PDB file of C-alpha atoms in Angstrom:
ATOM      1  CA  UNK A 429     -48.513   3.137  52.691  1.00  0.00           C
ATOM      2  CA  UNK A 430     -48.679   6.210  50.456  1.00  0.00           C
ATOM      3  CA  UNK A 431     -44.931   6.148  49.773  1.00  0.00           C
ATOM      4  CA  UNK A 432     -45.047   2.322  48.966  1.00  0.00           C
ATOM      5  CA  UNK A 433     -47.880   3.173  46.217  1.00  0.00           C
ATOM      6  CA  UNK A 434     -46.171   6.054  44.581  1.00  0.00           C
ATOM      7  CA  UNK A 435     -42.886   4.034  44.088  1.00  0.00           C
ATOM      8  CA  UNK A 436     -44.967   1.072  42.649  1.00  0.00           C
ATOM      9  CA  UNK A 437     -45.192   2.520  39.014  1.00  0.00           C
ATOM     10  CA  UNK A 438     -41.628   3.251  39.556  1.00  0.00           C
ATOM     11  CA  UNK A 439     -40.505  -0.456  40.335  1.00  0.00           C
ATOM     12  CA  UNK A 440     -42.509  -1.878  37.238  1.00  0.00           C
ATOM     13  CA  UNK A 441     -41.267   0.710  35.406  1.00  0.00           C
ATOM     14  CA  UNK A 442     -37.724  -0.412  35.992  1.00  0.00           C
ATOM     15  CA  UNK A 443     -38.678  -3.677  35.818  1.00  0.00           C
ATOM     16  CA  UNK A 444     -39.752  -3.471  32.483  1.00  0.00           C
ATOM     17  CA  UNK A 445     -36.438  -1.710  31.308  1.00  0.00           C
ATOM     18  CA  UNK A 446     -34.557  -4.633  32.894  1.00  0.00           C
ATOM     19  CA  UNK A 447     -36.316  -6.949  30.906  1.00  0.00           C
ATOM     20  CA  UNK A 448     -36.249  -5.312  27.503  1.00  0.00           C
ATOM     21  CA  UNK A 449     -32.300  -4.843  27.920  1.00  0.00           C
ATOM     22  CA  UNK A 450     -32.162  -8.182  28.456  1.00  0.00           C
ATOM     23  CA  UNK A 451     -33.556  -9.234  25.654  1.00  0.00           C
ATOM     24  CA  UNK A 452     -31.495  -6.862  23.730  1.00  0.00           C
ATOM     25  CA  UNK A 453     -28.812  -8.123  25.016  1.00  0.00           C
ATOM     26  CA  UNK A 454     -29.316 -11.370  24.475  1.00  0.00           C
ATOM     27  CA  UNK A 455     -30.555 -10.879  20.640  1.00  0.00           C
ATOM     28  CA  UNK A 456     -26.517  -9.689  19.799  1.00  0.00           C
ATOM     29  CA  UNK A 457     -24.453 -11.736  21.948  1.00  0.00           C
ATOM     30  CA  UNK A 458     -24.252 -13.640  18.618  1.00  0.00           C
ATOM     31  CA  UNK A 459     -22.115 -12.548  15.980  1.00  0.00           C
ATOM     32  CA  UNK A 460     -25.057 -13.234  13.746  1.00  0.00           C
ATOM     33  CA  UNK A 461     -27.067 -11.291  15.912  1.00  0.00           C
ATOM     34  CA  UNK A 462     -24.254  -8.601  16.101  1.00  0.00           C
ATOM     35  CA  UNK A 463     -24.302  -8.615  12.367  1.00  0.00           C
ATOM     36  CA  UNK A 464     -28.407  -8.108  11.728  1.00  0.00           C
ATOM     37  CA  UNK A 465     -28.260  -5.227  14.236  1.00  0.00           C
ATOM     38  CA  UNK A 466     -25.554  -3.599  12.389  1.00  0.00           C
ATOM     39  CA  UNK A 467     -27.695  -3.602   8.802  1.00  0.00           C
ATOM     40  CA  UNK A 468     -25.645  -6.752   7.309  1.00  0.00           C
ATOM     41  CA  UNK A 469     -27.347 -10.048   6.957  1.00  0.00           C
ATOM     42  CA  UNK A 470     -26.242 -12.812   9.488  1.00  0.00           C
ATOM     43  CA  UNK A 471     -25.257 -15.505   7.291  1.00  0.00           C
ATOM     44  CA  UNK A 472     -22.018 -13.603   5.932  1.00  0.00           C
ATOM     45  CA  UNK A 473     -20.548 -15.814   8.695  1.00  0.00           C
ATOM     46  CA  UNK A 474     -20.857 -19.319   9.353  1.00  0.00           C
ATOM     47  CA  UNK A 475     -22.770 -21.300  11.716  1.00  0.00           C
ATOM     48  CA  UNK A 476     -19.606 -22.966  13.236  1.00  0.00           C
ATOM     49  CA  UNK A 477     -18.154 -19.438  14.738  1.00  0.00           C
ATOM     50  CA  UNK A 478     -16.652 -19.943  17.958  1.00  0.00           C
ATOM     51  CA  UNK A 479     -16.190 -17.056  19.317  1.00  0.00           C
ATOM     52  CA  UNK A 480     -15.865 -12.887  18.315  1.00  0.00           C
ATOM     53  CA  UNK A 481     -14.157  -9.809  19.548  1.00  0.00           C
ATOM     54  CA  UNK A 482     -15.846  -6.407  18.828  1.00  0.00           C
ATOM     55  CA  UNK A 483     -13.725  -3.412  20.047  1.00  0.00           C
ATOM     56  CA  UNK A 484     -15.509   0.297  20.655  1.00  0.00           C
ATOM     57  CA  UNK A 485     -12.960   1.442  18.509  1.00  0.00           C
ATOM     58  CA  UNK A 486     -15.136  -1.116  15.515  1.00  0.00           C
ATOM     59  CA  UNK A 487     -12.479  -3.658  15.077  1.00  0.00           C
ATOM     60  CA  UNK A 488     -14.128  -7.354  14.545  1.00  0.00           C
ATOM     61  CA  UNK A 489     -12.686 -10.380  15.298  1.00  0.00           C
ATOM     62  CA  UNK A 490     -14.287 -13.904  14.406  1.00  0.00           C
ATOM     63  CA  UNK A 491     -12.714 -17.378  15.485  1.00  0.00           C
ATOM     64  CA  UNK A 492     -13.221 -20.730  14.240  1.00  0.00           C
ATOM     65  CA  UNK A 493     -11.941 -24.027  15.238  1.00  0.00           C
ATOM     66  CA  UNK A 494     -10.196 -23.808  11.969  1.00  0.00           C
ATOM     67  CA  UNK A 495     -10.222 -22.831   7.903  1.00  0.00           C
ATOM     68  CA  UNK A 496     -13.049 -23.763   6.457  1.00  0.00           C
ATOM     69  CA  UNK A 497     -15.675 -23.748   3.394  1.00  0.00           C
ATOM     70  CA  UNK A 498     -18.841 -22.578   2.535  1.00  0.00           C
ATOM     71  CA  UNK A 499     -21.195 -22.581  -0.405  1.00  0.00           C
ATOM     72  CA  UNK A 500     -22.877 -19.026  -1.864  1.00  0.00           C
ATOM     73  CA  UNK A 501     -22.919 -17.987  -4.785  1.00  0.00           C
ATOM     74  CA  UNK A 502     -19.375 -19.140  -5.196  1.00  0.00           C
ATOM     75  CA  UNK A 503     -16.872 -21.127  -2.446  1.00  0.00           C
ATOM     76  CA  UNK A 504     -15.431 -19.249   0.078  1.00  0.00           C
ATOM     77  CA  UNK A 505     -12.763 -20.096   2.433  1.00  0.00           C
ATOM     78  CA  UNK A 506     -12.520 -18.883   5.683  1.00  0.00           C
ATOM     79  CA  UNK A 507      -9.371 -18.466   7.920  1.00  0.00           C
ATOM     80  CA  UNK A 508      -9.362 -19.648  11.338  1.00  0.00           C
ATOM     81  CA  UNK A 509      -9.201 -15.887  12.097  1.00  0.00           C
ATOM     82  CA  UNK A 510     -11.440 -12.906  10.239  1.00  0.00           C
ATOM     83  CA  UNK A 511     -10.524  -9.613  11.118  1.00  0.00           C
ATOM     84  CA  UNK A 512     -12.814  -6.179   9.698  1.00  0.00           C
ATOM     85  CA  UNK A 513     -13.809  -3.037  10.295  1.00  0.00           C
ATOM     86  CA  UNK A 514     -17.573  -2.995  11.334  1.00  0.00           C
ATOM     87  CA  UNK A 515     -19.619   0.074  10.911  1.00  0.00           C
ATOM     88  CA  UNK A 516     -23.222   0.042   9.892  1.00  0.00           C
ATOM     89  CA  UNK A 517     -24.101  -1.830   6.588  1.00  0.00           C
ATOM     90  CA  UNK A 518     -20.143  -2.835   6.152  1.00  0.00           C
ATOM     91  CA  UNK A 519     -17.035  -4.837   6.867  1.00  0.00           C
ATOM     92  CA  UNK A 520     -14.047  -3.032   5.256  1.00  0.00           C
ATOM     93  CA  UNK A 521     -10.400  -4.157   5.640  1.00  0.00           C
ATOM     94  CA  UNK A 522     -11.967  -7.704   5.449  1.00  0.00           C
ATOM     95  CA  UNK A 523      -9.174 -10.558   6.509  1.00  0.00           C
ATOM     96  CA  UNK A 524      -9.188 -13.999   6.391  1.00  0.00           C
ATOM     97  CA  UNK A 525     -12.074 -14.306   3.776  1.00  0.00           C
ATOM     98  CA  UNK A 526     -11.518 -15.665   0.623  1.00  0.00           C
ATOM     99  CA  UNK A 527     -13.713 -16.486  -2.339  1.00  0.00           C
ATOM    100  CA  UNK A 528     -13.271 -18.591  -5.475  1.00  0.00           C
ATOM    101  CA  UNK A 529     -13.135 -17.060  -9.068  1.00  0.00           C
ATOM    102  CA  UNK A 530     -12.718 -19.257 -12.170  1.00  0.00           C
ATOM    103  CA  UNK A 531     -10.722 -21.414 -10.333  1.00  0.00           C
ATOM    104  CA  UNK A 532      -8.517 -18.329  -8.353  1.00  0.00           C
ATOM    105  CA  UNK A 533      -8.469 -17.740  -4.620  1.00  0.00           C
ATOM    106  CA  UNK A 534      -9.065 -13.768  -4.149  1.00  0.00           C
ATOM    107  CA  UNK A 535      -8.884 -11.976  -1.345  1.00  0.00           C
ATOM    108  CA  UNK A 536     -12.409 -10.510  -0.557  1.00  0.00           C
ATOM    109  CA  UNK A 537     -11.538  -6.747   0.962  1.00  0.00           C
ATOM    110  CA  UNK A 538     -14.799  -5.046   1.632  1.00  0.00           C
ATOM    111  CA  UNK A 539     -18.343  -6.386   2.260  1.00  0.00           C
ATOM    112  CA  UNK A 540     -21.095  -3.158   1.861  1.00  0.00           C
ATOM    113  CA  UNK A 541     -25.234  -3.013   2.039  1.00  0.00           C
ATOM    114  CA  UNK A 542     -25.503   0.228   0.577  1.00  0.00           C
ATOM    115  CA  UNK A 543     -29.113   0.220   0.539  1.00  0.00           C
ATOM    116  CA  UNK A 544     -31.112  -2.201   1.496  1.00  0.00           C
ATOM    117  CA  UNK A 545     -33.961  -1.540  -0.182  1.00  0.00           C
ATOM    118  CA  UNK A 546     -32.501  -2.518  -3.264  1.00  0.00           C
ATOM    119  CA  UNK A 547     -32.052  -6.575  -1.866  1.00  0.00           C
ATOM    120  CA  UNK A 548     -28.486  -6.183  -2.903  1.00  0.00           C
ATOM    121  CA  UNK A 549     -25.301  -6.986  -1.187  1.00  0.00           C
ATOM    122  CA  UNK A 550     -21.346  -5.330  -2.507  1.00  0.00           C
ATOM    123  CA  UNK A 551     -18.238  -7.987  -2.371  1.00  0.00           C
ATOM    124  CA  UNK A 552     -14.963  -6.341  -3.280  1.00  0.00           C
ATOM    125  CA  UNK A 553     -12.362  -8.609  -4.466  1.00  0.00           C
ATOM    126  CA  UNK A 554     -10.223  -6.097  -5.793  1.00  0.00           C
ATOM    127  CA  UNK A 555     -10.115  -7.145  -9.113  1.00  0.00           C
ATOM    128  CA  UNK A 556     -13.951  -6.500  -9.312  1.00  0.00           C
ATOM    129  CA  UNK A 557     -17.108  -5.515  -7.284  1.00  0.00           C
ATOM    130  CA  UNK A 558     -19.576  -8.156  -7.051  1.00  0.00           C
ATOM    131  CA  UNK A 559     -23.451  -7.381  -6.603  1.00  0.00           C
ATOM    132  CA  UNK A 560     -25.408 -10.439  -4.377  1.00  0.00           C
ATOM    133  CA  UNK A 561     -28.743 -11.091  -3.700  1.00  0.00           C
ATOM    134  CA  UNK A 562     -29.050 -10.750  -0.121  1.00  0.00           C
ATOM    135  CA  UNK A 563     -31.003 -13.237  -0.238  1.00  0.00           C
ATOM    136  CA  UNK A 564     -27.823 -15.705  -0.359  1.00  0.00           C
ATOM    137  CA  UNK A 565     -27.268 -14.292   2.854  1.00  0.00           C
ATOM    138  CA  UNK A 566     -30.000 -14.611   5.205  1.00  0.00           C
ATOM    139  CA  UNK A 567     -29.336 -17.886   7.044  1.00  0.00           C
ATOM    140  CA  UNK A 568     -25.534 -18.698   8.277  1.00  0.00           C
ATOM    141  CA  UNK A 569     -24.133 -21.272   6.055  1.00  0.00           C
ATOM    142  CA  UNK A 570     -22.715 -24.845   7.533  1.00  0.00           C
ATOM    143  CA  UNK A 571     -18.647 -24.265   6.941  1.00  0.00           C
ATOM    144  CA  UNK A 572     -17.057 -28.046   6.008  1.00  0.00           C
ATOM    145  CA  UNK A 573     -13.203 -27.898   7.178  1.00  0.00           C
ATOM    146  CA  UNK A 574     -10.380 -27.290   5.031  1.00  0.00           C
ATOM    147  CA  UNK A 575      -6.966 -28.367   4.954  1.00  0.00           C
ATOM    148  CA  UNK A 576      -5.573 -24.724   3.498  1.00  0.00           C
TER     149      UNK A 576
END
């Protein structure tokens, strides 16, 4: 009887750590999830994301059914396919995101939240760094399908 009492504490104990990986767990099985707990606001991707690869090594893949377009400050197109580098507070070697410039399709490259503090998000688009409220970014946008 003794024995039974002293493990009690134990069980709830690991009871309680079951639970709060689960929720963990569940909180980033979403790539917008994924995104939030790696300091980048979730709606950098769209609501229609299929499905996402995310290697130890930091390599992140996103799939959609197909290219698409969303509304920020600007368009932006995305591939069926985005491929970056994720590492806390940035996607760098960004593919398969494009956004619109007077009336030009550029590449976007790297997407940084230096500090976030300062409500501000980085876009490189090679010819230029852009500076974003994050604000644009806190809900995941509705992508329309494209035909590019």
């Amino acid at each position: 009887m003794a024995f039974t009492q002293s493990l009690l504490p134990f069980f709830f104990l690991l009871l309680l750590f079951f639970f709060l990986f689960s929720a963990t767990r569940c909180h980033s099985s979403s790539i917008h999830g994924l995104l939030k707990s790696m300091g980048l606001p979730p709606g950098l991707l769209p609501k229609e994301v299929k499905s996402y690869n995310f290697s130890g090594s930091g390599l992140l893949q996103v799939f959609l059914d197909g290219p698409c377009l969303a509304k920020f400050d600007t368009m932006a197109l995305y591939e069926s396919e985005l491929r970056a580098n994720l590492t806390y507070g940035s996607l760098t070697g960004v593919q398969g995101l494009s956004q619109e410039e007077l009336f030009l399709w550029l590449p976007v490259k790297d997407i940084t939240v230096d500090d976030p503090g300062s409500g501000l998000i980085v876009i490189d688009i090679g010819v230029a760094h852009k500076q974003l409220s994050l604000s644009l970014f806190e809900d995941p946008p509705h992508c329309t399908a494209s035909s590019e």
